[in-house]
Amino acid sequence: LPMMHVLDISWFTACMREGRPVAVETRHLIQDAFEVLAEFYEFNEVEGPCLAFRRAASVLKSLAWSVRRLGATEGLPCLGERSKSVMEEILQSGRSFEVEKILSDERYQTLKLFTSVFGVGPKTAEKWYRRGLRSFSDILAEPSIHLNRMQQSGFRHYGDISRAVSRAEARALGNIIDEAVRAITADGAAALTGGFRRGKEFGHDVDFIVTTPEVGREDRLLTDIIESLKQQGILLYCDYQASTFDQSKLPSHKFEAMDHFAKCFLILRLDCSRVDGGLNSVEGDSRGWRAVRVDLVSPPVDRYAFTLLGWTGSRQFERDLRRFARSERRMLLDNHALYDKTKDSDDSARPVRLISNAWGREARRSERDKG
Ligand code: 8DG
Ligand code: MN
Ligand code: MN
């Protein structure tokens, strides 16, 4: 196992997020400082400041100009007193005392390292930390620790899945998923979503929505795809969750990252020969393959638009969009539907189709054309 020092990892996430080093500008320093603070609060399960720093980081990220003076940020939303004081310190001295203290804190470093493993969340990381474990070798050498299947895969493929996925690799995976779908049903489709749909060049995984024009077939579609990937010998890990979607339920008032559609979290084996320009990893190229994290979700086609919107992300954008729907439009939005609360009548449980269901329309049109 690679024995990465945790500071290397934080450098990796800070500067290599896009897979290549970027010029370190003051704005990026501030943004990274906010991310560290957000994570620190997340590890301590303090939600308020965690979200506040995440929001502040995303506001900075959206700026088209570089921050040189605190005064220039006057009027920007979501920058509270604490964010401003961190910002001022960095603008003046190029560093933040508070952030440096966190970065050198053993608990933070250890939780950061442990949670970098697929399948290990803050709770498990904290449990291991409390037991005095500090490194991957500590964990793997501890006989009383039982790793679940997900964590075992997380450790097994650690090097591959902590390395960014390139757009060429995402495209190759898109072809694999698309071929699998079409072999099952000619009118099925797979659409790239997540960070790559937002135009990112690199991602931590590849997300797809798969669906068929026939409502009710989507659950089977996903299990058939999984079977096909297994047959091809490229399924390294699979966590399948059947649909728990209930038509009659109103969207939740709380931000829910998870939706109720059938979905699966996978690790796939991607062969070098399928990727234009080779794999985004040196060892992978000589081995001839690399492991990649892939997420698939399969909503009924009449909920396709909402799922596409929800899975496109970013998480922060989705959170803001839902808040906007609620407070500015008196509507409820989630991955399943958009509801108009002002139309509290008999059909209040019926979703508002404000977002046109383009895919469904296209699919029906081509059916008609064929007919
Ligand atoms: P990255 O992978 O490039 O790092 O970024 P990303 O594509 O934006 O992040 P992601 O973690 O892959 O999540 C993509 C979107 O999927 C994100 O906006 C949240 C959304 N999403 C849901 N439900 C679920 C769910 O149940 N599990 C996961 N993993 N993501 C979900 O709406
Ligand atoms: Mn993603
Ligand atoms: Mn994902």
Coordinates of C-alpha atoms and ligand atoms in Angstrom, one line a residue:
L1 CA 0.0 0.0 0.0
P2 CA 1.2 3.5 -0.7
M3 CA 2.2 5.1 2.6
M4 CA 1.2 8.6 1.7
H5 CA 1.8 11.3 4.2
V6 CA -1.4 13.1 4.9
L7 CA 0.0 16.4 4.0
D8 CA 0.9 15.0 0.6
I9 CA -2.8 14.1 0.2
S10 CA -4.0 17.5 1.1
W11 CA -1.6 19.0 -1.4
F12 CA -2.9 16.5 -3.9
T13 CA -6.5 17.5 -3.4
A14 CA -5.7 21.1 -3.3
C15 CA -3.5 21.5 -6.3
M16 CA -4.1 18.3 -8.3
R17 CA -7.9 18.3 -8.2
E18 CA -7.9 18.9 -11.9
G19 CA -5.2 16.3 -12.3
R20 CA -2.4 18.8 -12.9
P21 CA -0.7 21.5 -10.8
V22 CA -2.4 24.9 -11.1
A23 CA -0.8 28.2 -10.5
V24 CA -1.3 28.9 -6.8
E25 CA -3.1 32.2 -6.6
T26 CA -4.3 33.8 -3.4
R27 CA -7.9 33.0 -4.2
H28 CA -6.9 29.3 -4.4
L29 CA -5.1 29.5 -1.1
I30 CA -8.2 31.0 0.5
Q31 CA -10.5 28.5 -1.1
D32 CA -8.3 25.6 0.1
A33 CA -8.2 27.1 3.6
F34 CA -12.0 27.2 3.6
E35 CA -12.2 23.5 2.5
V36 CA -9.8 22.5 5.3
L37 CA -11.9 24.3 7.8
A38 CA -15.1 22.8 6.4
E39 CA -13.6 19.3 6.7
F40 CA -12.3 20.0 10.2
Y41 CA -15.9 20.7 11.3
E42 CA -17.2 17.8 9.3
F43 CA -14.8 15.5 11.2
N44 CA -16.2 17.0 14.4
E45 CA -19.8 16.6 13.3
V46 CA -20.5 20.4 13.5
E47 CA -22.7 21.0 10.6
G48 CA -23.3 24.8 10.7
P49 CA -19.7 26.1 10.2
C50 CA -18.9 23.1 7.9
L51 CA -21.6 24.2 5.5
A52 CA -20.8 27.9 5.9
F53 CA -17.1 27.3 4.9
R54 CA -18.2 25.0 2.0
R55 CA -20.5 27.8 0.7
A56 CA -17.8 30.4 1.1
A57 CA -15.4 28.2 -0.8
S58 CA -17.8 27.8 -3.6
V59 CA -18.5 31.5 -3.8
L60 CA -14.7 32.1 -4.3
K61 CA -14.6 29.4 -6.8
S62 CA -17.2 31.1 -8.9
L63 CA -15.3 34.4 -9.1
A64 CA -13.8 35.3 -12.5
W65 CA -11.2 37.7 -10.9
S66 CA -8.4 37.3 -8.4
V67 CA -8.9 38.5 -4.8
R68 CA -6.3 41.0 -3.8
R69 CA -8.0 43.1 -1.1
L70 CA -10.7 42.2 1.4
G71 CA -12.7 45.3 0.3
A72 CA -13.1 43.8 -3.2
T73 CA -15.2 40.9 -1.7
E74 CA -17.7 43.4 -0.2
G75 CA -21.2 42.5 -1.4
L76 CA -20.4 38.9 -2.2
P77 CA -22.9 36.5 -0.6
C78 CA -22.1 33.8 2.0
L79 CA -18.9 35.3 3.4
G80 CA -19.4 35.6 7.1
E81 CA -17.2 37.2 9.8
R82 CA -15.1 34.1 10.3
S83 CA -14.5 33.5 6.5
K84 CA -13.6 37.2 6.2
S85 CA -11.0 37.1 9.0
V86 CA -9.4 34.0 7.5
M87 CA -9.4 35.7 4.2
E88 CA -7.8 38.9 5.6
E89 CA -5.1 36.9 7.3
I90 CA -4.2 35.1 4.1
L91 CA -4.3 38.3 2.1
Q92 CA -1.9 39.9 4.6
S93 CA 0.5 37.1 5.3
G94 CA -0.1 34.4 2.7
R95 CA -1.2 31.9 5.4
S96 CA -3.7 31.2 8.1
F97 CA -2.6 30.3 11.6
E98 CA -5.9 28.4 12.3
V99 CA -5.6 26.4 9.1
E100 CA -2.0 25.5 9.7
K101 CA -2.8 24.3 13.2
I102 CA -5.5 22.0 11.8
L103 CA -3.2 20.7 9.0
S104 CA -0.6 19.8 11.6
D105 CA -3.1 18.2 14.0
E106 CA -2.6 14.4 14.2
R107 CA -6.3 13.7 14.5
Y108 CA -7.1 15.7 11.4
Q109 CA -4.3 14.1 9.5
T110 CA -5.3 10.6 10.5
L111 CA -9.0 11.1 9.7
K112 CA -8.1 12.7 6.4
L113 CA -6.0 9.6 5.6
F114 CA -8.6 7.1 6.7
T115 CA -11.5 8.7 5.0
S116 CA -9.6 8.7 1.7
V117 CA -10.3 5.0 1.6
F118 CA -13.5 4.0 -0.4
G119 CA -16.0 2.8 2.2
V120 CA -14.5 4.6 5.2
G121 CA -16.6 7.6 6.5
P122 CA -15.8 10.0 9.3
K123 CA -17.5 7.7 11.9
T124 CA -15.3 4.6 11.1
A125 CA -12.2 6.8 10.8
E126 CA -12.9 8.3 14.2
K127 CA -13.4 4.8 15.7
W128 CA -10.1 3.6 14.4
Y129 CA -8.4 6.8 15.5
R130 CA -9.7 6.3 19.1
R131 CA -8.3 2.8 19.1
G132 CA -4.9 4.3 18.5
L133 CA -4.5 3.4 14.9
R134 CA -2.6 6.0 12.8
S135 CA -1.7 4.4 9.5
F136 CA -3.0 1.9 6.9
S137 CA -0.5 -0.7 8.1
D138 CA -1.8 -0.2 11.7
I139 CA -5.3 -1.0 10.4
L140 CA -4.3 -3.9 8.3
A141 CA -2.2 -5.4 11.1
E142 CA -4.9 -5.1 13.7
P143 CA -6.6 -8.6 13.9
S144 CA -9.7 -7.4 15.7
I145 CA -10.6 -5.0 12.9
H146 CA -13.2 -6.4 10.5
L147 CA -13.2 -4.6 7.1
N148 CA -16.4 -4.8 5.2
R149 CA -16.4 -5.8 1.5
M150 CA -16.4 -2.2 0.4
Q151 CA -13.5 -1.2 2.6
Q152 CA -11.6 -4.3 1.5
S153 CA -12.0 -3.2 -2.1
G154 CA -11.1 0.3 -1.1
F155 CA -7.7 -0.8 0.3
R156 CA -7.1 -3.3 -2.6
H157 CA -7.6 -0.6 -5.3
Y158 CA -6.4 2.4 -3.2
G159 CA -3.7 3.6 -5.7
D160 CA -6.0 3.4 -8.7
I161 CA -9.1 4.9 -7.3
S162 CA -7.4 7.8 -5.6
R163 CA -5.9 8.8 -8.9
A164 CA -8.0 11.2 -11.0
V165 CA -10.1 9.8 -13.9
S166 CA -9.5 11.5 -17.2
R167 CA -12.2 12.6 -19.7
A168 CA -10.8 10.0 -22.2
E169 CA -11.2 7.3 -19.5
A170 CA -14.8 8.6 -18.8
R171 CA -15.5 8.4 -22.6
A172 CA -14.2 4.8 -22.7
L173 CA -16.4 3.8 -19.8
G174 CA -19.3 5.6 -21.4
N175 CA -18.9 3.3 -24.4
I176 CA -18.8 0.2 -22.2
I177 CA -22.0 1.2 -20.3
D178 CA -23.7 2.2 -23.6
E179 CA -22.8 -1.1 -25.3
A180 CA -24.1 -3.1 -22.2
V181 CA -27.4 -1.1 -22.2
R182 CA -28.0 -1.5 -26.0
A183 CA -27.3 -5.2 -25.8
I184 CA -30.1 -5.5 -23.2
T185 CA -32.6 -3.2 -24.9
A186 CA -32.2 -1.3 -28.1
D187 CA -34.1 1.7 -26.9
G188 CA -32.2 2.1 -23.6
A189 CA -29.7 4.9 -23.1
A190 CA -26.8 5.9 -20.9
A191 CA -26.0 9.5 -20.2
L192 CA -22.9 10.9 -18.7
T193 CA -23.6 13.0 -15.6
G194 CA -21.7 14.2 -12.5
G195 CA -18.6 16.3 -12.8
F196 CA -17.9 15.3 -16.4
R197 CA -21.3 16.6 -17.4
R198 CA -20.3 20.0 -15.8
G199 CA -17.3 20.0 -18.1
K200 CA -14.6 19.0 -15.7
E201 CA -11.5 17.4 -17.3
F202 CA -10.9 15.1 -14.3
G203 CA -13.1 13.4 -11.7
H204 CA -12.9 11.0 -8.8
D205 CA -15.4 8.7 -10.5
V206 CA -17.7 8.5 -13.5
D207 CA -21.4 8.9 -13.1
F208 CA -24.1 7.7 -15.5
I209 CA -27.9 7.7 -15.7
V210 CA -29.3 4.7 -17.5
T211 CA -32.9 4.3 -18.4
T212 CA -35.4 2.9 -20.8
P213 CA -38.6 4.5 -22.2
E214 CA -40.7 1.8 -20.6
V215 CA -41.6 2.8 -17.0
G216 CA -41.0 -0.1 -14.6
R217 CA -38.3 -1.7 -16.6
E218 CA -35.5 0.4 -15.1
D219 CA -34.9 -1.8 -12.1
R220 CA -34.2 -4.9 -14.2
L221 CA -32.1 -2.8 -16.6
L222 CA -29.6 -2.1 -13.9
T223 CA -29.3 -5.6 -12.7
D224 CA -28.9 -6.8 -16.3
I225 CA -26.1 -4.3 -16.8
I226 CA -24.3 -5.5 -13.7
E227 CA -24.6 -9.1 -15.0
S228 CA -23.2 -8.1 -18.3
L229 CA -20.2 -6.3 -16.7
K230 CA -19.6 -9.4 -14.6
Q231 CA -19.7 -11.6 -17.8
Q232 CA -17.1 -9.4 -19.4
G233 CA -14.9 -9.9 -16.4
I234 CA -14.6 -6.2 -15.6
L235 CA -16.7 -6.0 -12.4
L236 CA -14.3 -5.6 -9.5
Y237 CA -16.8 -4.4 -6.9
C238 CA -20.5 -3.9 -6.9
D239 CA -22.9 -2.4 -4.3
Y240 CA -26.4 -2.6 -5.8
Q241 CA -29.3 -0.8 -4.1
A242 CA -32.8 -1.7 -5.4
S243 CA -35.3 1.1 -5.9
T244 CA -37.2 2.2 -2.8
F245 CA -38.9 5.0 -4.8
D246 CA -42.5 5.7 -3.7
Q247 CA -44.5 7.7 -6.3
S248 CA -46.9 9.1 -3.6
K249 CA -44.2 10.6 -1.3
L250 CA -43.6 14.3 -1.3
P251 CA -40.0 15.5 -1.6
S252 CA -38.2 15.8 1.7
H253 CA -37.7 19.2 3.2
K254 CA -34.2 18.3 4.1
F255 CA -31.4 18.2 1.6
E256 CA -31.0 14.5 0.8
A257 CA -27.9 13.5 -1.1
M258 CA -29.4 10.0 -1.6
D259 CA -32.4 9.4 -3.8
H260 CA -34.6 6.3 -3.9
F261 CA -34.0 5.1 -7.4
A262 CA -32.2 1.9 -8.2
K263 CA -28.5 2.5 -8.2
C264 CA -25.1 0.9 -7.9
F265 CA -21.6 1.9 -6.8
L266 CA -19.0 0.0 -8.8
I267 CA -15.4 -0.5 -9.3
L268 CA -14.7 -1.5 -12.9
R269 CA -11.6 -2.7 -14.6
L270 CA -10.7 -0.4 -17.5
D271 CA -8.4 -1.8 -20.1
C272 CA -5.8 0.4 -21.6
S273 CA -6.8 -0.7 -25.1
R274 CA -10.2 0.9 -24.7
V275 CA -8.8 4.4 -23.9
D276 CA -7.6 6.9 -26.5
G277 CA -4.1 8.0 -25.5
G278 CA -3.8 5.5 -22.7
L279 CA -4.6 5.4 -19.0
N280 CA -4.1 8.2 -16.6
S281 CA -1.6 6.2 -14.6
V282 CA 1.9 5.1 -15.2
E283 CA 1.7 1.7 -13.5
G284 CA -1.8 1.2 -15.1
D285 CA -0.3 1.4 -18.6
S286 CA 2.4 -1.2 -18.0
R287 CA -0.2 -3.4 -16.2
G288 CA -2.6 -2.8 -19.1
W289 CA -5.5 -1.7 -17.0
R290 CA -6.6 0.4 -14.0
A291 CA -9.5 0.3 -11.6
V292 CA -12.1 3.1 -11.8
R293 CA -15.1 4.0 -9.6
V294 CA -18.3 4.2 -11.5
D295 CA -21.8 5.1 -10.2
L296 CA -25.0 4.2 -12.1
V297 CA -28.5 5.4 -11.3
S298 CA -31.6 4.2 -13.0
P299 CA -34.8 6.3 -12.6
P300 CA -38.1 5.6 -14.2
V301 CA -38.1 7.7 -17.4
D302 CA -40.8 10.1 -16.2
R303 CA -38.4 11.2 -13.5
Y304 CA -35.4 11.4 -15.8
A305 CA -35.1 15.2 -15.9
F306 CA -35.0 15.6 -12.1
T307 CA -32.4 12.8 -11.7
L308 CA -30.3 14.4 -14.4
L309 CA -30.5 17.7 -12.7
G310 CA -29.7 16.1 -9.3
W311 CA -26.8 14.0 -10.4
T312 CA -25.1 16.7 -12.4
G313 CA -24.1 18.4 -9.2
S314 CA -22.1 19.9 -7.8
R315 CA -23.4 19.0 -4.4
Q316 CA -23.1 22.7 -3.3
F317 CA -25.0 23.8 -6.4
E318 CA -27.8 21.2 -5.7
R319 CA -28.0 22.4 -2.2
D320 CA -28.4 26.0 -3.3
L321 CA -30.8 25.2 -6.0
R322 CA -33.1 23.3 -3.5
R323 CA -32.9 26.2 -1.1
F324 CA -33.8 28.6 -3.9
A325 CA -36.8 26.5 -4.9
R326 CA -37.9 26.4 -1.3
S327 CA -37.4 29.9 -0.1
E328 CA -37.8 31.9 -3.4
R329 CA -40.4 29.8 -5.2
R330 CA -42.2 28.0 -2.4
M331 CA -41.4 24.7 -4.3
L332 CA -39.8 21.5 -3.2
L333 CA -37.1 20.1 -5.4
D334 CA -35.2 16.8 -5.1
N335 CA -33.9 14.1 -7.5
H336 CA -37.4 12.7 -7.9
A337 CA -39.6 15.7 -8.7
L338 CA -40.3 19.4 -8.4
Y339 CA -43.5 20.2 -6.4
D340 CA -45.4 23.5 -6.3
K341 CA -46.4 24.0 -2.6
T342 CA -48.6 27.0 -3.6
K343 CA -50.9 24.7 -5.5
D344 CA -52.1 22.8 -2.4
S345 CA -55.0 21.0 -4.0
D346 CA -56.0 17.4 -4.6
D347 CA -53.3 16.9 -7.0
S348 CA -50.6 18.4 -4.7
A349 CA -48.8 15.1 -4.9
R350 CA -48.4 15.4 -8.6
P351 CA -45.0 16.7 -9.7
V352 CA -44.8 20.0 -11.6
R353 CA -43.2 19.3 -15.0
L354 CA -41.4 22.6 -15.2
I355 CA -38.4 21.0 -16.6
S356 CA -39.2 19.4 -19.9
N357 CA -38.5 15.7 -20.1
A358 CA -36.4 16.0 -23.2
W359 CA -35.2 12.4 -23.2
G360 CA -38.7 11.0 -22.9
R361 CA -40.0 13.3 -25.7
E362 CA -37.1 12.3 -28.0
A363 CA -37.6 8.7 -27.3
R364 CA -41.3 8.9 -28.0
R365 CA -40.7 10.9 -31.2
S366 CA -38.3 8.3 -32.5
E367 CA -40.8 5.5 -31.7
R368 CA -43.4 7.5 -33.7
D369 CA -41.0 8.0 -36.6
K370 CA -40.3 4.3 -36.6
G371 CA -44.0 3.5 -36.5
Ligands
8DG1 P1 -16.2 14.1 -8.9 O1 -16.8 12.7 -9.0 O2 -15.6 14.5 -10.2 O3 -15.3 14.2 -7.8 O4 -17.4 15.1 -8.7 P2 -18.9 14.9 -8.8 O5 -19.2 14.0 -10.0 O6 -19.6 16.2 -8.7 O7 -19.3 14.1 -7.4 P3 -20.0 12.8 -7.2 O8 -19.7 12.4 -5.7 O9 -19.7 11.7 -8.2 O10 -21.6 13.1 -7.2 C1 -22.2 13.5 -8.4 C2 -23.6 13.9 -8.0 O11 -24.4 12.8 -7.7 C3 -23.6 14.9 -6.8 O12 -24.2 16.1 -7.2 C4 -24.6 14.2 -5.9 C5 -25.3 13.3 -6.7 N1 -25.9 12.2 -6.0 C6 -27.3 12.1 -5.8 N2 -27.6 11.0 -5.1 C7 -26.4 10.3 -4.9 C8 -26.1 9.1 -4.3 O13 -27.0 8.4 -3.8 N3 -24.9 8.7 -4.2 C9 -23.9 9.5 -4.8 N4 -22.6 9.0 -4.7 N5 -24.1 10.6 -5.4 C10 -25.4 11.1 -5.5 O14 -28.0 13.0 -6.1
MN2 MN -18.6 12.0 -10.0
MN3 MN -20.4 9.6 -8.0

